[in-house]
Tab-separated table of C-alpha atoms in Angstrom:
chain	number	residue	atom	x	y	z
A	242	MET	CA	0.000	0.000	0.000
A	243	ASP	CA	2.780	2.394	0.959
A	244	PHE	CA	4.593	1.401	-2.192
A	245	ILE	CA	1.631	2.419	-4.346
A	246	LEU	CA	1.266	5.759	-2.572
A	247	ALA	CA	4.958	6.577	-2.946
A	248	PHE	CA	4.685	5.504	-6.575
A	249	ILE	CA	1.770	7.906	-7.142
A	250	GLY	CA	3.650	10.770	-5.482
A	251	SER	CA	6.840	10.282	-7.470
A	252	PHE	CA	4.962	9.692	-10.713
A	253	ALA	CA	3.044	12.956	-10.356
A	254	GLY	CA	6.235	14.732	-9.291
A	255	ALA	CA	7.935	13.454	-12.414
A	256	ILE	CA	5.191	15.056	-14.527
A	257	LEU	CA	5.904	18.379	-12.806
A	258	PHE	CA	9.587	18.054	-13.734
A	259	ASN	CA	8.570	17.436	-17.363
A	260	ILE	CA	10.165	14.047	-17.883
A	261	GLU	CA	9.709	12.152	-21.119
A	262	ARG	CA	6.530	10.080	-21.144
A	263	LYS	CA	8.129	6.679	-21.591
A	264	ASN	CA	10.339	7.194	-18.521
A	265	LEU	CA	7.559	8.323	-16.162
A	266	VAL	CA	6.649	4.868	-14.850
A	267	TRP	CA	10.274	3.993	-14.126
A	268	ALA	CA	10.762	7.267	-12.277
A	269	GLY	CA	7.700	6.544	-10.161
A	270	LEU	CA	9.008	3.063	-9.421
A	271	CYS	CA	12.224	4.619	-8.119
A	272	GLY	CA	10.223	6.611	-5.561
A	273	GLY	CA	8.382	3.472	-4.487
A	274	ILE	CA	11.620	1.545	-4.007
A	275	SER	CA	13.322	4.258	-1.987
A	276	TRP	CA	10.305	4.615	0.299
A	277	VAL	CA	10.057	0.859	0.942
A	278	VAL	CA	13.789	0.657	1.741
A	279	PHE	CA	13.446	3.616	4.081
A	280	LYS	CA	10.402	2.176	5.814
A	281	VAL	CA	11.930	-1.270	6.369
A	282	LEU	CA	15.193	0.153	7.694
A	283	PHE	CA	13.391	2.669	9.874
A	284	ILE	CA	11.293	-0.049	11.513
A	285	GLN	CA	14.407	-2.146	12.088
A	286	THR	CA	16.845	0.490	13.365
A	287	ASP	CA	14.713	3.498	14.367
A	288	ARG	CA	17.368	5.909	13.022
A	289	VAL	CA	16.005	8.470	10.548
A	290	VAL	CA	19.212	9.835	9.006
A	291	PHE	CA	20.836	6.423	8.624
A	292	SER	CA	17.827	4.850	6.931
A	293	THR	CA	17.397	7.885	4.680
A	294	PHE	CA	21.022	7.567	3.634
A	295	LEU	CA	20.674	3.909	2.689
A	296	ALA	CA	17.350	4.545	0.945
A	297	ALA	CA	18.919	7.328	-1.114
A	298	PHE	CA	21.794	4.967	-1.886
A	299	ALA	CA	19.361	2.323	-3.118
A	300	CYS	CA	17.562	4.976	-5.188
A	301	GLY	CA	20.887	6.068	-6.689
A	302	ILE	CA	21.893	2.500	-7.581
A	303	TYR	CA	18.515	1.896	-9.201
A	304	SER	CA	18.627	5.093	-11.228
A	305	GLU	CA	22.201	4.514	-12.417
A	306	ALA	CA	21.274	1.016	-13.527
A	307	MET	CA	18.154	2.268	-15.298
A	308	ALA	CA	20.151	5.083	-16.880
A	309	ARG	CA	22.531	2.553	-18.441
A	310	LYS	CA	19.612	0.428	-19.567
A	311	ARG	CA	17.354	3.139	-20.999
A	312	LYS	CA	20.176	5.416	-22.258
A	313	THR	CA	19.169	8.577	-20.381
A	314	PRO	CA	20.995	10.576	-17.695
A	315	ALA	CA	20.558	9.148	-14.196
A	316	PHE	CA	18.943	12.258	-12.675
A	317	VAL	CA	15.787	11.591	-14.683
A	318	PHE	CA	15.068	8.764	-12.219
A	319	SER	CA	16.873	9.903	-9.096
A	320	ILE	CA	15.259	13.328	-8.676
A	321	PRO	CA	11.640	12.057	-8.609
A	322	GLY	CA	12.932	9.048	-6.660
A	323	ILE	CA	14.112	11.051	-3.659
A	324	TYR	CA	10.789	12.882	-3.430
A	325	PRO	CA	9.380	10.660	-0.655
A	326	LEU	CA	12.615	11.006	1.354
A	327	VAL	CA	12.721	14.822	1.376
A	328	PRO	CA	12.396	15.853	5.034
A	329	GLY	CA	9.017	17.563	4.720
A	330	ILE	CA	7.636	16.405	8.050
A	331	THR	CA	10.685	17.308	10.113
A	332	ALA	CA	10.996	20.715	8.446
A	333	TYR	CA	7.335	21.387	9.157
A	334	THR	CA	7.684	20.185	12.758
A	335	THR	CA	10.617	22.562	13.200
A	336	VAL	CA	8.577	25.533	12.025
A	337	ARG	CA	5.653	24.498	14.175
A	338	ALA	CA	7.899	24.172	17.247
A	339	ILE	CA	9.457	27.594	16.632
A	340	VAL	CA	6.019	29.143	16.324
A	341	GLU	CA	4.877	27.531	19.561
A	342	GLY	CA	8.040	28.679	21.351
A	343	ARG	CA	9.559	25.239	22.038
A	344	LEU	CA	13.024	26.242	20.880
A	345	VAL	CA	15.034	23.234	22.162
A	346	PHE	CA	12.707	20.838	20.353
A	347	ALA	CA	12.943	23.060	17.264
A	348	ALA	CA	16.756	22.896	17.336
A	349	ASN	CA	16.569	19.106	17.631
A	350	LYS	CA	14.257	18.787	14.669
A	351	GLY	CA	16.161	21.415	12.641
A	352	ILE	CA	19.416	19.488	12.953
A	353	GLU	CA	17.566	16.320	11.983
A	354	THR	CA	16.230	18.106	8.873
A	355	ILE	CA	19.690	19.260	7.786
A	356	GLY	CA	21.136	15.823	8.460
A	357	THR	CA	18.457	14.131	6.382
A	358	ALA	CA	18.919	16.510	3.453
A	359	GLY	CA	22.675	15.914	3.519
A	360	ALA	CA	22.167	12.153	3.792
A	361	ILE	CA	19.976	12.128	0.671
A	362	ALA	CA	22.502	14.006	-1.433
A	363	PHE	CA	25.451	11.945	-0.236
A	364	GLY	CA	23.573	8.680	-0.743
A	365	ILE	CA	22.832	9.586	-4.362
A	366	MET	CA	26.372	10.771	-4.986
A	367	LEU	CA	27.917	7.686	-3.390
A	368	ALA	CA	25.840	5.461	-5.652
A	369	SER	CA	26.867	7.321	-8.805
A	370	THR	CA	30.562	7.393	-7.878
A	371	ALA	CA	30.436	3.689	-7.004
A	372	PHE	CA	28.913	3.006	-10.406
A	373	GLN	CA	31.541	5.068	-12.208
A	374	PHE	CA	34.271	3.311	-10.228
A	375	VAL	CA	32.987	-0.146	-11.152
A	376	TYR	CA	32.606	0.990	-14.758
A	377	LYS	CA	36.197	2.260	-14.923
A	378	VAL	CA	37.624	-0.853	-13.251
A	379	ASN	CA	35.690	-2.963	-15.737
A	380	GLU	CA	37.106	-0.972	-18.643
A	381	LYS	CA	40.615	-1.442	-17.300
A	382	TYR	CA	40.231	-5.191	-16.990
A	383	ARG	CA	38.625	-5.394	-20.380
A	384	LYS	CA	41.507	-3.529	-21.986
A	385	LYS	CA	44.282	-5.518	-20.320
A	386	PRO	CA	43.800	-8.812	-22.170
A	387	LYS	CA	43.678	-6.895	-25.430
A	388	VAL	CA	47.091	-5.357	-24.736
A	389	ILE	CA	48.574	-8.725	-23.824
A	390	SER	CA	47.185	-10.520	-26.833
B	86	MET	CA	32.513	27.696	-39.720
B	87	ASN	CA	33.819	30.825	-38.011
B	88	ILE	CA	34.212	31.155	-34.265
B	89	LYS	CA	31.296	33.532	-33.864
B	90	GLU	CA	28.855	30.887	-35.045
B	91	VAL	CA	30.437	28.227	-32.837
B	92	MET	CA	30.154	30.572	-29.876
B	93	ASP	CA	26.513	31.279	-30.701
B	94	ILE	CA	25.651	27.590	-30.679
B	95	ALA	CA	27.621	26.846	-27.516
B	96	SER	CA	26.241	29.759	-25.533
B	97	PHE	CA	22.673	29.068	-26.651
B	98	ALA	CA	22.980	25.454	-25.519
B	99	GLY	CA	24.497	26.584	-22.232
B	100	GLU	CA	21.690	29.064	-21.694
B	101	ILE	CA	19.011	26.400	-22.161
B	102	LEU	CA	20.851	24.018	-19.846
B	103	LEU	CA	21.321	26.529	-17.040
B	104	SER	CA	17.752	27.794	-17.153
B	105	SER	CA	16.473	24.195	-17.029
B	106	GLY	CA	18.286	23.507	-13.788
B	107	ALA	CA	21.263	21.426	-14.931
B	108	GLU	CA	24.326	20.901	-12.771
B	109	ILE	CA	27.354	23.162	-13.293
B	110	TYR	CA	29.741	20.456	-14.414
B	111	ARG	CA	27.226	19.327	-17.034
B	112	VAL	CA	26.964	22.849	-18.488
B	113	GLU	CA	30.745	23.246	-18.631
B	114	ASP	CA	31.143	19.792	-20.170
B	115	THR	CA	28.523	20.456	-22.819
B	116	ILE	CA	29.910	23.851	-23.843
B	117	THR	CA	33.444	22.464	-24.045
B	118	ARG	CA	32.226	19.455	-26.002
B	119	ILE	CA	30.373	21.558	-28.562
B	120	CYS	CA	33.373	23.860	-29.087
B	121	ASN	CA	35.810	20.968	-29.344
B	122	SER	CA	33.658	19.167	-31.870
B	123	TYR	CA	34.031	22.196	-34.184
B	124	GLY	CA	37.775	22.269	-33.519
B	125	VAL	CA	37.748	25.487	-31.467
B	126	HIS	CA	39.545	25.948	-28.174
B	127	CYS	CA	37.324	27.289	-25.429
B	128	GLU	CA	37.384	28.226	-21.776
B	129	CYS	CA	34.219	28.799	-19.793
B	130	PHE	CA	33.261	29.752	-16.287
B	131	VAL	CA	29.752	28.856	-15.187
B	132	MET	CA	27.766	29.984	-12.183
B	133	PRO	CA	24.091	29.371	-11.446
B	134	THR	CA	23.228	32.976	-12.331
B	135	GLY	CA	25.140	33.161	-15.579
B	136	PHE	CA	28.267	32.177	-17.443
B	137	SER	CA	31.140	33.662	-19.408
B	138	LEU	CA	32.661	31.923	-22.381
B	139	THR	CA	35.817	32.662	-24.368
B	140	VAL	CA	36.647	30.886	-27.608
B	141	ARG	CA	39.904	30.954	-29.556
B	142	ASN	CA	40.662	29.412	-32.942
B	143	LYS	CA	43.984	28.313	-34.383
B	144	ASN	CA	44.751	31.723	-35.939
B	145	GLY	CA	44.574	33.303	-32.496
B	146	ASP	CA	41.276	35.146	-32.955
B	147	VAL	CA	39.607	35.522	-29.577
B	148	LEU	CA	35.932	36.130	-28.918
B	149	SER	CA	34.201	36.214	-25.588
B	150	ASN	CA	30.663	36.445	-24.349
B	151	VAL	CA	28.873	36.852	-21.030
B	152	LYS	CA	25.363	35.519	-20.554
B	153	ARG	CA	23.113	36.310	-17.630
B	154	ILE	CA	20.431	33.768	-16.663
B	155	LYS	CA	17.395	35.378	-15.071
B	156	ASN	CA	14.694	32.768	-14.626
B	157	ARG	CA	15.440	29.226	-13.658
B	158	SER	CA	13.067	26.298	-13.504
B	159	VAL	CA	13.396	22.532	-13.441
B	160	ASP	CA	12.912	20.772	-16.753
B	161	LEU	CA	14.801	17.502	-16.921
B	162	HIS	CA	13.668	16.553	-20.414
B	163	ARG	CA	15.308	19.616	-21.932
B	164	VAL	CA	18.583	18.876	-20.170
B	165	GLU	CA	18.422	15.368	-21.561
B	166	MET	CA	17.754	16.605	-25.111
B	167	ILE	CA	20.697	19.046	-25.037
B	168	ASN	CA	22.869	16.270	-23.675
B	169	THR	CA	22.091	13.976	-26.592
B	170	PHE	CA	22.405	16.905	-29.026
B	171	SER	CA	25.948	17.715	-27.908
B	172	ARG	CA	26.984	14.068	-27.957
B	173	ARG	CA	25.666	13.689	-31.480
B	174	LEU	CA	27.748	16.690	-32.606
B	175	LEU	CA	30.905	14.712	-31.782
B	176	ASN	CA	30.061	12.191	-34.480
B	177	GLU	CA	28.524	14.413	-37.159
B	178	ARG	CA	29.075	18.148	-37.380
B	179	SER	CA	25.848	19.855	-38.365
B	180	SER	CA	25.901	23.257	-40.040
B	181	TYR	CA	25.199	26.482	-38.142
B	182	LYS	CA	21.654	26.696	-39.439
B	183	GLU	CA	20.796	23.093	-38.632
B	184	ALA	CA	22.229	23.355	-35.134
B	185	MET	CA	20.374	26.575	-34.342
B	186	GLU	CA	17.120	25.098	-35.657
B	187	GLU	CA	17.604	22.043	-33.486
B	188	LEU	CA	18.300	24.198	-30.393
B	189	ASN	CA	15.282	26.395	-31.073
B	190	ARG	CA	13.142	23.290	-31.370
B	191	ILE	CA	14.430	22.087	-27.992
B	192	LYS	CA	13.831	25.492	-26.438
B	193	ASN	CA	10.214	25.674	-27.591
B	194	MET	CA	9.416	22.055	-26.833
B	195	PRO	CA	5.941	21.652	-25.367
B	196	TYR	CA	5.420	21.162	-21.679
B	197	PHE	CA	2.817	18.837	-20.337
B	198	SER	CA	-0.492	20.630	-20.618
B	199	TYR	CA	-1.346	23.077	-17.872
B	200	ASN	CA	-4.317	21.093	-16.570
B	201	LEU	CA	-2.263	17.933	-16.343
B	202	GLN	CA	0.375	19.799	-14.333
B	203	ILE	CA	-2.230	21.114	-11.902
B	204	ILE	CA	-3.775	17.677	-11.449
B	205	SER	CA	-0.415	16.016	-10.964
B	206	SER	CA	0.562	18.586	-8.332
B	207	GLY	CA	-2.664	17.564	-6.608
B	208	PHE	CA	-1.674	13.909	-6.810
B	209	VAL	CA	1.742	14.657	-5.306
B	210	ALA	CA	-0.027	16.152	-2.296
B	211	PHE	CA	-2.537	13.299	-2.136
B	212	GLY	CA	0.136	10.603	-2.225
B	213	PHE	CA	2.358	12.157	0.392
B	214	ALA	CA	-0.374	13.259	2.781
B	215	LYS	CA	-1.618	9.658	2.833
B	216	LEU	CA	1.928	8.272	2.992
B	217	PHE	CA	2.853	10.378	5.998
B	218	GLY	CA	-0.061	9.025	8.007
B	219	GLY	CA	-3.031	11.208	7.103
B	220	SER	CA	-6.540	9.841	6.682
B	221	PHE	CA	-8.295	9.662	3.326
B	222	LEU	CA	-10.144	12.911	4.082
B	223	ASP	CA	-6.860	14.713	4.886
B	224	SER	CA	-5.397	13.570	1.597
B	225	LEU	CA	-8.411	14.767	-0.363
B	226	VAL	CA	-8.201	18.206	1.256
B	227	ALA	CA	-4.460	18.313	0.541
B	228	PHE	CA	-5.215	17.361	-3.082
B	229	VAL	CA	-7.522	20.349	-3.552
B	230	ILE	CA	-5.312	22.814	-1.676
B	231	SER	CA	-2.206	21.764	-3.582
B	232	MET	CA	-3.930	22.322	-6.927
B	233	PHE	CA	-4.988	25.752	-5.735
B	234	ILE	CA	-1.461	26.613	-4.583
B	235	PHE	CA	0.032	25.531	-7.890
B	236	TYR	CA	-2.406	27.785	-9.730
B	237	ILE	CA	-1.679	30.763	-7.494
B	238	LYS	CA	2.095	30.292	-7.630
B	239	ASP	CA	2.009	30.152	-11.396
B	240	ASN	CA	-0.003	33.353	-11.564
B	241	ILE	CA	2.336	35.197	-9.206
B	242	GLN	CA	5.236	33.996	-11.323
B	243	LYS	CA	3.722	35.673	-14.380
B	244	TYR	CA	3.830	39.075	-12.692
B	245	GLY	CA	7.536	38.525	-12.024
B	246	PHE	CA	7.954	39.431	-8.391
B	247	PHE	CA	11.074	38.129	-6.715
B	248	GLN	CA	11.187	34.403	-6.215
B	249	PHE	CA	10.886	34.217	-2.450
B	250	LEU	CA	7.600	36.105	-2.371
B	251	GLU	CA	6.040	33.295	-4.407
B	252	PHE	CA	7.142	30.696	-1.908
B	253	PHE	CA	6.168	32.829	1.061
B	254	LEU	CA	2.673	33.427	-0.325
B	255	SER	CA	2.255	29.767	-1.286
B	256	GLY	CA	3.224	28.650	2.202
B	257	LEU	CA	0.880	31.226	3.688
B	258	MET	CA	-1.990	30.058	1.467
B	259	ALA	CA	-1.336	26.422	2.412
B	260	GLY	CA	-1.488	27.284	6.082
B	261	VAL	CA	-4.512	29.595	5.936
B	262	LEU	CA	-6.556	27.327	3.680
B	263	SER	CA	-5.967	24.222	5.758
B	264	ILE	CA	-6.822	26.098	8.955
B	265	ILE	CA	-10.076	27.310	7.403
B	266	VAL	CA	-10.923	23.799	6.210
B	267	ALA	CA	-10.082	22.371	9.625
B	268	LYS	CA	-12.411	24.926	11.166
B	269	LEU	CA	-15.262	23.870	8.865
B	270	ILE	CA	-14.659	20.109	9.014
B	271	PRO	CA	-13.418	19.162	12.489
B	272	TYR	CA	-12.058	15.732	11.515
B	273	VAL	CA	-9.241	17.199	9.424
B	274	ASN	CA	-5.696	16.984	10.771
B	275	ILE	CA	-3.996	20.307	9.910
B	276	ASP	CA	-0.421	18.991	10.144
B	277	LYS	CA	-0.887	16.249	7.572
B	278	VAL	CA	-2.746	18.526	5.161
B	279	ILE	CA	-0.060	21.217	5.280
B	280	ILE	CA	2.776	18.713	4.844
B	281	GLY	CA	1.082	17.222	1.790
B	282	ALA	CA	0.272	20.595	0.304
B	283	ILE	CA	3.785	22.074	0.567
B	284	MET	CA	5.392	18.936	-0.862
B	285	THR	CA	5.360	20.405	-4.400
B	286	LEU	CA	7.232	23.515	-3.241
B	287	VAL	CA	10.116	21.773	-1.464
B	288	PRO	CA	13.483	22.612	-3.116
B	289	GLY	CA	14.737	19.045	-3.464
B	290	VAL	CA	16.516	19.603	-6.780
B	291	ALA	CA	18.369	22.680	-5.527
B	292	ILE	CA	19.690	20.837	-2.458
B	293	THR	CA	20.924	17.763	-4.315
B	294	ASN	CA	22.404	19.853	-7.126
B	295	GLY	CA	24.142	22.055	-4.570
B	296	ILE	CA	25.857	19.126	-2.900
B	297	LYS	CA	26.656	17.547	-6.278
B	298	ASP	CA	28.359	20.781	-7.380
B	299	ALA	CA	30.474	20.804	-4.224
B	300	LEU	CA	31.571	17.219	-4.837
B	301	TYR	CA	32.630	18.120	-8.380
B	302	GLY	CA	34.646	21.078	-7.058
B	303	ASP	CA	32.403	24.025	-8.009
B	304	PHE	CA	32.234	25.516	-4.544
B	305	ILE	CA	30.870	28.948	-5.423
B	306	SER	CA	27.919	27.499	-7.328
B	307	SER	CA	27.384	24.956	-4.599
B	308	PHE	CA	27.047	27.667	-1.987
B	309	ALA	CA	24.816	29.722	-4.256
B	310	ARG	CA	22.454	26.772	-4.745
B	311	LEU	CA	22.426	25.732	-1.109
B	312	ILE	CA	21.679	29.297	-0.065
B	313	GLU	CA	18.908	29.464	-2.671
B	314	ALA	CA	17.466	26.224	-1.325
B	315	SER	CA	17.653	27.305	2.290
B	316	PHE	CA	16.059	30.673	1.521
B	317	ILE	CA	13.214	28.929	-0.300
B	318	ALA	CA	12.771	26.633	2.697
B	319	ILE	CA	12.820	29.626	5.047
B	320	ALA	CA	10.279	31.454	2.881
B	321	ILE	CA	7.890	28.471	2.905
B	322	GLY	CA	8.453	28.011	6.623
B	323	LEU	CA	7.757	31.683	7.287
B	324	GLY	CA	4.526	31.516	5.320
B	325	VAL	CA	3.319	28.448	7.178
B	326	GLY	CA	4.590	29.879	10.457
B	327	VAL	CA	2.687	33.139	10.064
B	328	SER	CA	-0.524	31.263	9.390
B	329	LEU	CA	0.069	29.046	12.437
B	330	ILE	CA	0.665	32.123	14.626
B	331	LEU	CA	-2.612	33.569	13.364
B	332	GLN	CA	-4.314	30.299	14.262
B	333	LEU	CA	-2.803	30.167	17.749
B	334	SER	CA	-3.714	33.711	18.648
B	335	TRP	CA	-7.111	34.201	17.031
B	336	VAL	CA	-8.784	30.960	16.135
């Protein structure tokens, strides 16, 4: 059920970013995957930033793989894919706490918001660098036998 | 082909890329690739608000150009098209006229229709309000409010006020509308409705692009983007906050 909802959200978000029609479904799927990973990890470990990081990493891996397969840049999938992870709730809670004058709670939530945003970006980046690394290593090993023979 | 025409093509492509929200390294790569494919040496310096580009051919003629980018939006399809365009140039050089026609076609490419955009912004709100634990009623309210906000934001954009006013007013509308609805229908949970409704405004692309730029070594652009993102977030937060203060003191 959660998967379908996250799929709907990312799919509609992808329309707002004006992505090509044939890639829309795959972009929505990326959002669904990242939300499910986040949810499972969050239930297991109860750590928001950590599970967001791994979910963003999974989203990045998926979008890099799809980018190779469908011959488009990876951000077409990754940007709608991180939509469910964006710290909307924590940001809102921060504002609400500031308005109600609970400043310590607001500081807590604010730091959590910044941490989550950073975790998303680094998760995505880590995935894409890992992919490039594997790609380059592969190239190297592919070339070596050619040189020898 | 003379260097003026090469520079025209490269700077036009760069302009489309930057105003569609591409990363800095991608813009620099594309401009360099286009110039190199016509056999012209080039050096460019790109920032989120504009770029300068200097080209030099083998005879030592130098030409340079500064381009200022005023309005930026997110349009991933256009970035993708320019990307494939510049890669194709490496294999087959098209003439000046062909290249400019192609770029113009990319620039004027149709968006999704306006109604579809409004409805999909509603669905974003619906999906996330339900996902973050709202009831079905909350999600429906968020659906309607989000469509309304999208409409209003687009209209403010047409008048061309500065960017943060749009986000402030949208946040304010989200807050005020959901408070009014909650007053009329007592079962509605304000928190969930507001979270769903502001989901379309959240600057996710700016944050990720900002950190990406830093990792590629473009620190100035990275800071510019992160500051843009945090100001947008502050503007939305202020809007919602003002409406919440109104609710606490008067309703």
